[in-house]
PDB file of C-alpha atoms in Angstrom:
ATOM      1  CA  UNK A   1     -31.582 -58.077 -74.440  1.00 46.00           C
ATOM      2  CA  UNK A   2     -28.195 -58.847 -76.477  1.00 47.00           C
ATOM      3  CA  UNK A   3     -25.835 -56.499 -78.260  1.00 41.00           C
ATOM      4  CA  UNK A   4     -27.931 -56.856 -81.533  1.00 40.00           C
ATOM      5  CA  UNK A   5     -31.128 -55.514 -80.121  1.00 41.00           C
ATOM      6  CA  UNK A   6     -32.166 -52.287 -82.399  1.00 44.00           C
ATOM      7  CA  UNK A   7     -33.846 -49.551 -80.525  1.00 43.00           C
ATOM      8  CA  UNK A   8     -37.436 -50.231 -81.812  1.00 49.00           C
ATOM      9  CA  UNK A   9     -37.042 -53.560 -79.249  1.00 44.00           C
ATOM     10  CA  UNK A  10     -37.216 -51.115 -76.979  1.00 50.00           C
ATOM     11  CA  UNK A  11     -40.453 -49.880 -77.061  1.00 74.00           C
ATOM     12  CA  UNK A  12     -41.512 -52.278 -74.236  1.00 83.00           C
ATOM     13  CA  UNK A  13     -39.305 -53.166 -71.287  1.00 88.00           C
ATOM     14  CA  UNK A  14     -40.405 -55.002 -68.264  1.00 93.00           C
ATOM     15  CA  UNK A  15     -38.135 -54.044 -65.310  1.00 95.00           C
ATOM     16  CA  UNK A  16     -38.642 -56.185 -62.080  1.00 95.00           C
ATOM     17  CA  UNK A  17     -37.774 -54.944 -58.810  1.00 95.00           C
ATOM     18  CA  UNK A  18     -36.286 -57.623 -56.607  1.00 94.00           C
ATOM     19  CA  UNK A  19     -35.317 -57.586 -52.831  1.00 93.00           C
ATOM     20  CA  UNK A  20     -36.149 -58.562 -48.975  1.00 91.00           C
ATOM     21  CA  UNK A  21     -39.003 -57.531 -47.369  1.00 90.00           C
ATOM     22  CA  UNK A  22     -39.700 -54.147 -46.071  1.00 91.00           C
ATOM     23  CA  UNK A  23     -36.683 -52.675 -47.833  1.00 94.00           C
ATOM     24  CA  UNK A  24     -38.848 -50.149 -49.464  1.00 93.00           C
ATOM     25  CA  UNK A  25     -39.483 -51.228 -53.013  1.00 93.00           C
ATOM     26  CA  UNK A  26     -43.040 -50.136 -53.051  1.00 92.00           C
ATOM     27  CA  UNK A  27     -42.204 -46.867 -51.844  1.00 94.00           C
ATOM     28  CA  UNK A  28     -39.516 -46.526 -54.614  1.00 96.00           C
ATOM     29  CA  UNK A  29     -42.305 -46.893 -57.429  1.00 95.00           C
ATOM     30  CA  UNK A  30     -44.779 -44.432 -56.010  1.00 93.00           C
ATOM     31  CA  UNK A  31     -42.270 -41.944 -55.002  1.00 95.00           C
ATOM     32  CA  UNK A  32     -41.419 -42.087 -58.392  1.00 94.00           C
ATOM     33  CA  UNK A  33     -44.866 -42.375 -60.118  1.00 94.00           C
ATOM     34  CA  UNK A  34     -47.096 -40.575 -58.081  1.00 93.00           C
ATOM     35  CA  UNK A  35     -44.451 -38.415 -56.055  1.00 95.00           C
ATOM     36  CA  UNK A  36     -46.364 -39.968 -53.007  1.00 94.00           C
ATOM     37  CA  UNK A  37     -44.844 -41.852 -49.278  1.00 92.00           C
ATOM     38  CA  UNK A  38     -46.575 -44.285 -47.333  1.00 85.00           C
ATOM     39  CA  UNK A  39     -45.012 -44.768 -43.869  1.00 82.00           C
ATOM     40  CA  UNK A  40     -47.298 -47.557 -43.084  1.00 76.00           C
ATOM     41  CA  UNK A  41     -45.647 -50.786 -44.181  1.00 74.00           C
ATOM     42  CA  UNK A  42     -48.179 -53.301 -47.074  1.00 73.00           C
ATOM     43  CA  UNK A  43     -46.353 -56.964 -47.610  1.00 71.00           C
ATOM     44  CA  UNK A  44     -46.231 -57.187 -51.757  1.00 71.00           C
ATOM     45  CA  UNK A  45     -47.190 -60.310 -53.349  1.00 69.00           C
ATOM     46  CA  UNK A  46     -47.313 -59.266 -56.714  1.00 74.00           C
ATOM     47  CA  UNK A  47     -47.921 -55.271 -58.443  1.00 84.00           C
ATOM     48  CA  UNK A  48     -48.169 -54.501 -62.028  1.00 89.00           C
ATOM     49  CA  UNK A  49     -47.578 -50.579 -63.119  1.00 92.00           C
ATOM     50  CA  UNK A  50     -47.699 -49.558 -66.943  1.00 91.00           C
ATOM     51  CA  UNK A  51     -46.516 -46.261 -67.958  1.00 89.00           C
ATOM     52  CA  UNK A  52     -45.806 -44.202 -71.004  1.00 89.00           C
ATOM     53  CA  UNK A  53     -42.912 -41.952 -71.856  1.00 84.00           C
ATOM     54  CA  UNK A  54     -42.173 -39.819 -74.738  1.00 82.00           C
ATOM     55  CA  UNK A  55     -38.253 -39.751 -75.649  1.00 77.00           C
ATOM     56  CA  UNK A  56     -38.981 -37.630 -78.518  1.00 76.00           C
ATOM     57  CA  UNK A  57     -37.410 -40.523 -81.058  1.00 75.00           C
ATOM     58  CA  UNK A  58     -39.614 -43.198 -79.543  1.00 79.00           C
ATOM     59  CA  UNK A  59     -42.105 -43.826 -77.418  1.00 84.00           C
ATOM     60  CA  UNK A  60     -41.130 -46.507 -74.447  1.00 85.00           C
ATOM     61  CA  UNK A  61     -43.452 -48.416 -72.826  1.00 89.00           C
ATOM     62  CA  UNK A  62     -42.603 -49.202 -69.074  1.00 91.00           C
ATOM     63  CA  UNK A  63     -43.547 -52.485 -67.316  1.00 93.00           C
ATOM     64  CA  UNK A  64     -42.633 -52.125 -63.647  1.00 94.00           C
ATOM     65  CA  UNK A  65     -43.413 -55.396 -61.402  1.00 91.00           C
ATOM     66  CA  UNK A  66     -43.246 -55.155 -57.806  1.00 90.00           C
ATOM     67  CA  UNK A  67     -42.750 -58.854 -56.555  1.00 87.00           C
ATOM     68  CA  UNK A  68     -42.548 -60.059 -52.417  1.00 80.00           C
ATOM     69  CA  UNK A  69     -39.845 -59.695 -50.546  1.00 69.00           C
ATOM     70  CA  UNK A  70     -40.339 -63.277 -49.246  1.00 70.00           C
ATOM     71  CA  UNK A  71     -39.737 -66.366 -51.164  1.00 65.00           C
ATOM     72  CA  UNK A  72     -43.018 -67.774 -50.968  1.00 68.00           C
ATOM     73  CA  UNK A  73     -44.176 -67.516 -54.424  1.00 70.00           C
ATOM     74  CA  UNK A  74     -41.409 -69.596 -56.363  1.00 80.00           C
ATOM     75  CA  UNK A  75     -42.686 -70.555 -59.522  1.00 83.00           C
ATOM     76  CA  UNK A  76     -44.381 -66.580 -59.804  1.00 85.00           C
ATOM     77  CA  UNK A  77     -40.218 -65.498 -58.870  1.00 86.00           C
ATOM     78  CA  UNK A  78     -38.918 -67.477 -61.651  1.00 90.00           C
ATOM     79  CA  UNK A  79     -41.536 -66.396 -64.383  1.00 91.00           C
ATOM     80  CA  UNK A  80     -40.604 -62.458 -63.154  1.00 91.00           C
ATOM     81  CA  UNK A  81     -36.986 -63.093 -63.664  1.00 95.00           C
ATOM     82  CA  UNK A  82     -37.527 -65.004 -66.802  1.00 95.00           C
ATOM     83  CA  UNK A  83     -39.402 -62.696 -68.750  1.00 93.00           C
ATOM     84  CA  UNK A  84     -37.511 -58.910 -67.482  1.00 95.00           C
ATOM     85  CA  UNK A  85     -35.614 -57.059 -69.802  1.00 95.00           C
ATOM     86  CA  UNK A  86     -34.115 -54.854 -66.361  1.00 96.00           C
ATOM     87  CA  UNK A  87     -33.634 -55.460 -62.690  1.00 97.00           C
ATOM     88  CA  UNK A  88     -33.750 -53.296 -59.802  1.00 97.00           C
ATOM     89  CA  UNK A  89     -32.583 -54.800 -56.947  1.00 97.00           C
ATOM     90  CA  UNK A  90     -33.208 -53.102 -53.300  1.00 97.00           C
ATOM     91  CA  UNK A  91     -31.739 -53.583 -50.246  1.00 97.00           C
ATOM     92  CA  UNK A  92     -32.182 -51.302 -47.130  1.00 97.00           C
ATOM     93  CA  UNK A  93     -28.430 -49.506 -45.935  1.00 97.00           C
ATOM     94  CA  UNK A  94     -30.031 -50.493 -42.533  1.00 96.00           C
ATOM     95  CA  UNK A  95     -29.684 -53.896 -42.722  1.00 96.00           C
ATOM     96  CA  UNK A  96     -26.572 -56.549 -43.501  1.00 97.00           C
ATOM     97  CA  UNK A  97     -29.297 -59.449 -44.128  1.00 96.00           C
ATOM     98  CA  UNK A  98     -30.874 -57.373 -47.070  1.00 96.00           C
ATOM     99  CA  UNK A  99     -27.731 -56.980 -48.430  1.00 97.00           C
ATOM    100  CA  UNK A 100     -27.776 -60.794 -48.301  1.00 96.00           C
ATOM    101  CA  UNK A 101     -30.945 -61.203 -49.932  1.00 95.00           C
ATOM    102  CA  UNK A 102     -29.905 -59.071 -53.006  1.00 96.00           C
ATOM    103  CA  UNK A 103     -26.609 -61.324 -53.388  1.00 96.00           C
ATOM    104  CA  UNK A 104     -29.342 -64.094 -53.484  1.00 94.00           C
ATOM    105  CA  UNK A 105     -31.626 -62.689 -55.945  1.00 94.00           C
ATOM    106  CA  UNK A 106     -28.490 -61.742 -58.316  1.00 96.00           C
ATOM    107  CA  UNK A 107     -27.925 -65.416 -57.678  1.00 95.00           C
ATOM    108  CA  UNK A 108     -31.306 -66.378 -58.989  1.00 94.00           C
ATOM    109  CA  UNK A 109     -30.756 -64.041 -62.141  1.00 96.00           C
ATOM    110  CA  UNK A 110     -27.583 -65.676 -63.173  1.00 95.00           C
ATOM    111  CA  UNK A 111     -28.969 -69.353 -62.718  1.00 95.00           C
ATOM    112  CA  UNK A 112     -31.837 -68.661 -64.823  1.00 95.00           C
ATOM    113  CA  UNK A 113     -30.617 -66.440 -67.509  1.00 95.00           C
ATOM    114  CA  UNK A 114     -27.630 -66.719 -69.896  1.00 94.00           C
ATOM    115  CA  UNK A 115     -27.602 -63.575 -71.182  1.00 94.00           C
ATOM    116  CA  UNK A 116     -27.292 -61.943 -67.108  1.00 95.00           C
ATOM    117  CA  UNK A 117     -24.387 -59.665 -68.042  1.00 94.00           C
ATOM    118  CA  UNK A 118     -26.305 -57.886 -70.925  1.00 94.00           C
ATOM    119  CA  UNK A 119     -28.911 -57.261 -68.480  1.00 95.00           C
ATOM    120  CA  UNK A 120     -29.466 -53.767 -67.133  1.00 96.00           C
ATOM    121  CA  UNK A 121     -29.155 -53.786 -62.980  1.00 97.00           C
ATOM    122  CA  UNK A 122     -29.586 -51.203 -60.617  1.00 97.00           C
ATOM    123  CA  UNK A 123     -28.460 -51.901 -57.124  1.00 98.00           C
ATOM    124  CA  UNK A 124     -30.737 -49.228 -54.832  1.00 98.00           C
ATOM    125  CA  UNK A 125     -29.699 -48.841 -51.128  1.00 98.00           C
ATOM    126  CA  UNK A 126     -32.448 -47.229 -49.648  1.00 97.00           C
ATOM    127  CA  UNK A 127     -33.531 -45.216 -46.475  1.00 96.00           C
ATOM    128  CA  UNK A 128     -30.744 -43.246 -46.999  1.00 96.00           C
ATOM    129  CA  UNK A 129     -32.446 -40.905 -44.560  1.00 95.00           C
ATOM    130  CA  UNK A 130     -31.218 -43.309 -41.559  1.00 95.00           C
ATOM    131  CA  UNK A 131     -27.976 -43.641 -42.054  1.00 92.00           C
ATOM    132  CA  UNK A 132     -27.340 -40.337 -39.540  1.00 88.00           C
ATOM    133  CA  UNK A 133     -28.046 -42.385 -36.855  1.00 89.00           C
ATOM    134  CA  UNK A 134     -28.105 -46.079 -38.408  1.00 92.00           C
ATOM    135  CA  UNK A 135     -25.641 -47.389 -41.278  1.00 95.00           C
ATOM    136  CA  UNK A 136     -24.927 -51.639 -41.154  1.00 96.00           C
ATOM    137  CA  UNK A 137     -23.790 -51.262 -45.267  1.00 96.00           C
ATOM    138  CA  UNK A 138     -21.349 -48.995 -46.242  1.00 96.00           C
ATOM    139  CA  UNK A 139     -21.897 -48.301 -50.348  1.00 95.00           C
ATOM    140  CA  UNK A 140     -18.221 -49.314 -50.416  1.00 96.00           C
ATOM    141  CA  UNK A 141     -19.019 -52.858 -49.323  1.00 96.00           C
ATOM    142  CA  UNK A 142     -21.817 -52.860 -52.348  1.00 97.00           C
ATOM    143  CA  UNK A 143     -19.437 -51.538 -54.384  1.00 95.00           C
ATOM    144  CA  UNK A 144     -16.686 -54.124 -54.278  1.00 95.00           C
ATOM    145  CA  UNK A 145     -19.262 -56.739 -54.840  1.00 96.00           C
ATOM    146  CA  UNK A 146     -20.548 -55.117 -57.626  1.00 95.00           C
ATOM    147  CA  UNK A 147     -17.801 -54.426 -60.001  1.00 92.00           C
ATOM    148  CA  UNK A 148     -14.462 -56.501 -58.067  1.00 91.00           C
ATOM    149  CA  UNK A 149     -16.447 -60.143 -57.351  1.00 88.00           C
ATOM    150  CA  UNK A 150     -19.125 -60.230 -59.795  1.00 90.00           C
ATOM    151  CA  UNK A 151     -18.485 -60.590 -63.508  1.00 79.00           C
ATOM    152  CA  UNK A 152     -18.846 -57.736 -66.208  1.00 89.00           C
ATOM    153  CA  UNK A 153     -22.396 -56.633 -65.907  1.00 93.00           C
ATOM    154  CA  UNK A 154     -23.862 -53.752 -67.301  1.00 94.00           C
ATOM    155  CA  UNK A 155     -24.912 -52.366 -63.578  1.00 96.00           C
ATOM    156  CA  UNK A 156     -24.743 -49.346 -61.434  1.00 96.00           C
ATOM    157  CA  UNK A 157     -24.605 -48.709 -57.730  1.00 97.00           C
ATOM    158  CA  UNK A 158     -26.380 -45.578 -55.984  1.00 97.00           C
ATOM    159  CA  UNK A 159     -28.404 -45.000 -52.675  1.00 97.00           C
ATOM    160  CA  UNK A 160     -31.447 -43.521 -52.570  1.00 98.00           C
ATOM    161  CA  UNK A 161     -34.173 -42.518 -50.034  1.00 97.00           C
ATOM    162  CA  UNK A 162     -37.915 -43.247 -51.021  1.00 96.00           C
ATOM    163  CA  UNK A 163     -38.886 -40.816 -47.875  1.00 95.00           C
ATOM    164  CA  UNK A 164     -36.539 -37.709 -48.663  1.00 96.00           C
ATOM    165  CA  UNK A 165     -37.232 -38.474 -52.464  1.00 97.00           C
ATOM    166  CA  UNK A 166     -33.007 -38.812 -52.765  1.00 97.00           C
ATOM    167  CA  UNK A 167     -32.244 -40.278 -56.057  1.00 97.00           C
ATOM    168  CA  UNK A 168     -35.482 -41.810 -56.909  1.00 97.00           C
ATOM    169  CA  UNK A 169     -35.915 -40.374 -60.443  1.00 95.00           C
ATOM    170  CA  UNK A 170     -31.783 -41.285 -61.166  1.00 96.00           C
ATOM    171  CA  UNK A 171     -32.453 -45.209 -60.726  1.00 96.00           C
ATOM    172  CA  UNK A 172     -34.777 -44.976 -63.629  1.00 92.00           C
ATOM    173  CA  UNK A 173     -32.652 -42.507 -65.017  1.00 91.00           C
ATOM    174  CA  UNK A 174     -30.172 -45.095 -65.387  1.00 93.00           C
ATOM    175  CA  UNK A 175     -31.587 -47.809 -67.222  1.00 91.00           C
ATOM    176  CA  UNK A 176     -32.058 -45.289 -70.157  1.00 85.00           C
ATOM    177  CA  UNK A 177     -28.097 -45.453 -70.308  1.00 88.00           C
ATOM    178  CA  UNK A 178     -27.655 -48.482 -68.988  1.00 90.00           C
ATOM    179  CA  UNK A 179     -29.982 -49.772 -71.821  1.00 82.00           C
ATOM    180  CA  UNK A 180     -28.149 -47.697 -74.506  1.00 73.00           C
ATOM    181  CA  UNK A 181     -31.292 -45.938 -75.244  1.00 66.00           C
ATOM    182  CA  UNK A 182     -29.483 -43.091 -74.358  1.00 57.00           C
ATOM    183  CA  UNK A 183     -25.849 -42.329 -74.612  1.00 51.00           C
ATOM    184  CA  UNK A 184     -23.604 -42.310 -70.851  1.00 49.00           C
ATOM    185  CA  UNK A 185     -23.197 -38.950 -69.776  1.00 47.00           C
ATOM    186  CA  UNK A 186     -25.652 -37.187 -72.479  1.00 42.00           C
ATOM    187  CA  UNK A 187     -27.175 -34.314 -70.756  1.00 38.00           C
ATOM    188  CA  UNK A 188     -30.737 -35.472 -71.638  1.00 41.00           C
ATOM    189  CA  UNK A 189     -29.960 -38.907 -70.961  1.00 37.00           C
ATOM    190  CA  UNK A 190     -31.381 -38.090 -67.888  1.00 38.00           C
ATOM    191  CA  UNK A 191     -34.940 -36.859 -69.369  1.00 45.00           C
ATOM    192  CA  UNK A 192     -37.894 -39.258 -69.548  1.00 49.00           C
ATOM    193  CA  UNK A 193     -40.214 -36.844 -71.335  1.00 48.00           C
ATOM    194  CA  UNK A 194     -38.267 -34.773 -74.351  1.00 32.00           C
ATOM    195  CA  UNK A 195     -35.759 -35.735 -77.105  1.00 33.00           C
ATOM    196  CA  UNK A 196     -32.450 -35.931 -76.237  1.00 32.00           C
ATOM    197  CA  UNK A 197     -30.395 -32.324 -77.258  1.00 30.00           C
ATOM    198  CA  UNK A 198     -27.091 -34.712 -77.497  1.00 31.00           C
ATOM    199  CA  UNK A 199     -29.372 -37.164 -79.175  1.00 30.00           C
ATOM    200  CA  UNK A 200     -30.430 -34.621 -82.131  1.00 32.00           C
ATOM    201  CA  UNK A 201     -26.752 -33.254 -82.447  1.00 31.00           C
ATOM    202  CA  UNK A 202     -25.167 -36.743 -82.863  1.00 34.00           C
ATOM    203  CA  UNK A 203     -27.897 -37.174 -86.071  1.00 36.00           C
ATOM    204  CA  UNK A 204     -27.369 -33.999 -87.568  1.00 37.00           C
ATOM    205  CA  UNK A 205     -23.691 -34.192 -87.167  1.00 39.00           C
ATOM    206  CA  UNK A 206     -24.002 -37.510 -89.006  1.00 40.00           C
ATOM    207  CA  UNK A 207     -24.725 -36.319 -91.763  1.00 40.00           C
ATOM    208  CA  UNK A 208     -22.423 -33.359 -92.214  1.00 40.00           C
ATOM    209  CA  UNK A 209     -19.183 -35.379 -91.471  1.00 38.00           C
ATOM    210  CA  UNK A 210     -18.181 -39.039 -91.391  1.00 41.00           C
ATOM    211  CA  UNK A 211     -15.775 -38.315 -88.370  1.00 41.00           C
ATOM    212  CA  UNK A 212     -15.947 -36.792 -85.578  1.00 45.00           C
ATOM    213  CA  UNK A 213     -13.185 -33.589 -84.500  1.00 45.00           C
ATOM    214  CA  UNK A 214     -10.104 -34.151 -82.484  1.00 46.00           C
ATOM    215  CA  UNK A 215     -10.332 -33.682 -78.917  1.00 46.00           C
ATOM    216  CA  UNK A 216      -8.427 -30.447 -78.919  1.00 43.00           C
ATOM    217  CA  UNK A 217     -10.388 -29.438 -82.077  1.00 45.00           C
ATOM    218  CA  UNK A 218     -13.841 -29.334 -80.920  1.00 44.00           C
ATOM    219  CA  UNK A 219     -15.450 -26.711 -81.076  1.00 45.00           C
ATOM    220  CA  UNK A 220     -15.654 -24.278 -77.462  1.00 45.00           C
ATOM    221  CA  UNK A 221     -11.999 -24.535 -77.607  1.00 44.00           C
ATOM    222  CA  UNK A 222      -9.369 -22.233 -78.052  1.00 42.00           C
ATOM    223  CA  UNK A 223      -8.102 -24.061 -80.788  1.00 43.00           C
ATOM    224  CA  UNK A 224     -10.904 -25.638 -82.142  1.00 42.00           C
ATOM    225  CA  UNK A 225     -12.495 -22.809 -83.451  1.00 41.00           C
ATOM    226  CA  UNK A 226     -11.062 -22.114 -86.678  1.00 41.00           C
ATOM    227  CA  UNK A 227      -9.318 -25.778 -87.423  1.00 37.00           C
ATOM    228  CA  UNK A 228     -12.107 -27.612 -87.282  1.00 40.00           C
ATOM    229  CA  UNK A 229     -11.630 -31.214 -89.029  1.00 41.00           C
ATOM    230  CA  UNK A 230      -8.258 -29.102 -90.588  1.00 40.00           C
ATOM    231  CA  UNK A 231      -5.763 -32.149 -91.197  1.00 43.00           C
ATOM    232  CA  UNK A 232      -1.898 -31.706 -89.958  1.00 43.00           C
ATOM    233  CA  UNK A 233       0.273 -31.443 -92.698  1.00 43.00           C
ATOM    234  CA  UNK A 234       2.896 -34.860 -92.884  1.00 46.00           C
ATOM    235  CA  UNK A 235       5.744 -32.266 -93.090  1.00 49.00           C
ATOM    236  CA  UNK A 236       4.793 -30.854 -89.437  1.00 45.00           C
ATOM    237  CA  UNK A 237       4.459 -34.292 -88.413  1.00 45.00           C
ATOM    238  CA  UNK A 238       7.704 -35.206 -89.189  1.00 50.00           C
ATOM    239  CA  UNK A 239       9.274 -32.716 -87.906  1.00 53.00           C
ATOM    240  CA  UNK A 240       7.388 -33.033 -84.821  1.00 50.00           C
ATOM    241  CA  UNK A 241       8.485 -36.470 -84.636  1.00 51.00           C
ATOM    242  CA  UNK A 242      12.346 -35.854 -85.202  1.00 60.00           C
ATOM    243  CA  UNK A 243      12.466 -33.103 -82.781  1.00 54.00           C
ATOM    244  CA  UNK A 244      11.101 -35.570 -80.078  1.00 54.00           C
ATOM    245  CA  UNK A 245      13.720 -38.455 -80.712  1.00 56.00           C
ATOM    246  CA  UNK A 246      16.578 -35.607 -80.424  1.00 60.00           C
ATOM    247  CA  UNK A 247      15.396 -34.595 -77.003  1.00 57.00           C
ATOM    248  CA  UNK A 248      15.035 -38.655 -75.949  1.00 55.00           C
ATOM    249  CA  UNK A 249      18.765 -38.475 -77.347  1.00 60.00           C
ATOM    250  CA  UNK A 250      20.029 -35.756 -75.747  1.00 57.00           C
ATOM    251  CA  UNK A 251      18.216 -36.514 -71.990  1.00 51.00           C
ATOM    252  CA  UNK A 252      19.865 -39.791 -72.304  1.00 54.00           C
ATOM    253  CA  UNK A 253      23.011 -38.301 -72.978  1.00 55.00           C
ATOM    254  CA  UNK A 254      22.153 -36.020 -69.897  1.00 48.00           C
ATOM    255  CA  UNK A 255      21.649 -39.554 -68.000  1.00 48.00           C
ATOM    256  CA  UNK A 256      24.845 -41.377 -68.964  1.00 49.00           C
ATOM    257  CA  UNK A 257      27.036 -38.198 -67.318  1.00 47.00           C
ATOM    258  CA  UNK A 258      25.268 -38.300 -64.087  1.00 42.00           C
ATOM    259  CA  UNK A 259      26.341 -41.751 -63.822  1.00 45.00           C
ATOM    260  CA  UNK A 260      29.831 -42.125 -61.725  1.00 42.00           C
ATOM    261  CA  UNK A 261      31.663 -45.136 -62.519  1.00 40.00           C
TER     262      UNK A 261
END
């Protein structure tokens, strides 16, 4: 997906979820889809989940492949990576080596697709519920791979625990922002099933005013209350501005007599 994509593109979006084996990337989709954990550990070759959810101004369409954790399926890896509008890739804060195997997949991703940094990623360290008495990745290492050695991407970093049901629903959560479907840090932006409040305020406020208020000026201030969009008069300004060079004047004044020739 570019920077020209219009928001009716995304009314379909095929996220793959990448990573080593037994990391938990099964359990990650049915936590999240059926609210479900299965201890017992299934090798993946290949699982296809659709899903609908109503955003109020559109209706998105959710593909969500669960590929192997092993690279014996090649040619089936490339055509996932090929054809996803969003990654998740999942490593276990267990283990070093699928830390390793995420670097690799990332890898993979920017080999096979020019447009990599317009790409939303998720990087999910999960069984977070070990790390009382196990921990081999601190996020911090994840972190300064993610945004120090890699180049711009339009990623985020979080743990989560498909067991404790820790920051499940925020990884999907974040490809609605990550995908500018909905705006960072809206309140509803992290809502799968209702209109975004911020979302319906941003319209409406489009059409009453071409800009929006000064920072001090919005509204829920002290200020902002009855000077809404109320211009400062040039005069002010001016005298604002000539009252601040005579202080820079007179401190530097202040300066040249503390120094002692």
């Amino acid at each position: 997906m570019n920077s020209t994509t219009t928001m009716s593109d995304y009314e379909r979006i095929r996220l793959v979820i990448l990573g080593g084996a037994g990391v938990g990337k099964s359990c990650i989709i049915k936590r999240f889809l059926t609210n479900t954990y299965i201890s017992k550990y299934r090798s993946t070759v290949e699982d296809l989940y659709n899903r609908e959810y109503d955003l109020g101004h559109m209706t998105l369409k959710v593909d969500i492949l669960d590929t192997a954790g092993d690279m014996q399926f090649p040619a089936m890896r490339r055509l996932c990576i090929a054809t996803a509008h969003a990654f998740l890739l999942v490593y276990a804060v267990t283990s070093a080596p699928s830390f390793d195997c995420i670097k690799k997949c990332f890898e993979e991703i920017r080999e096979q697709r020019g447009d990599y940094q317009e790409i939303p990623i998720v990087v999910a360290g999960n069984k977070l519920d070990l790390t009382s008495t196990h921990r081999e990745i601190p996020i911090e290492d994840v972190s300064e791979w993610v945004y120090c050695e890699l180049p711009k991407l339009r990623v985020k970093v979080l743990e989560c625990s498909a067991k404790d049901d820790i920051n499940i629903r925020e990884i999907f959560r974040s490809f609605l922002t990550l995908s500018k479907i909905f705006p960072r840090d809206t309140e509803e932006s992290s809502g799968l099933k209702r209109r975004s409040s911020a979302y319906v305020s941003a319209s409406k406020a489009g059409r009453r005013t071409a800009s929006p208020a000064p920072e001090k000026d919005k509204p829920g201030t002290s200020e902002g209350k009855d000077t809404l969009m109320k211009p400062r008069s040039r005069s002010l300004i001016r005298r604002a501005s000539r009252k601040t060079k005579q202080q820079m004047r007179e401190a530097q004044n202040a300066n040249d007599d503390c120094n002692v020739s």
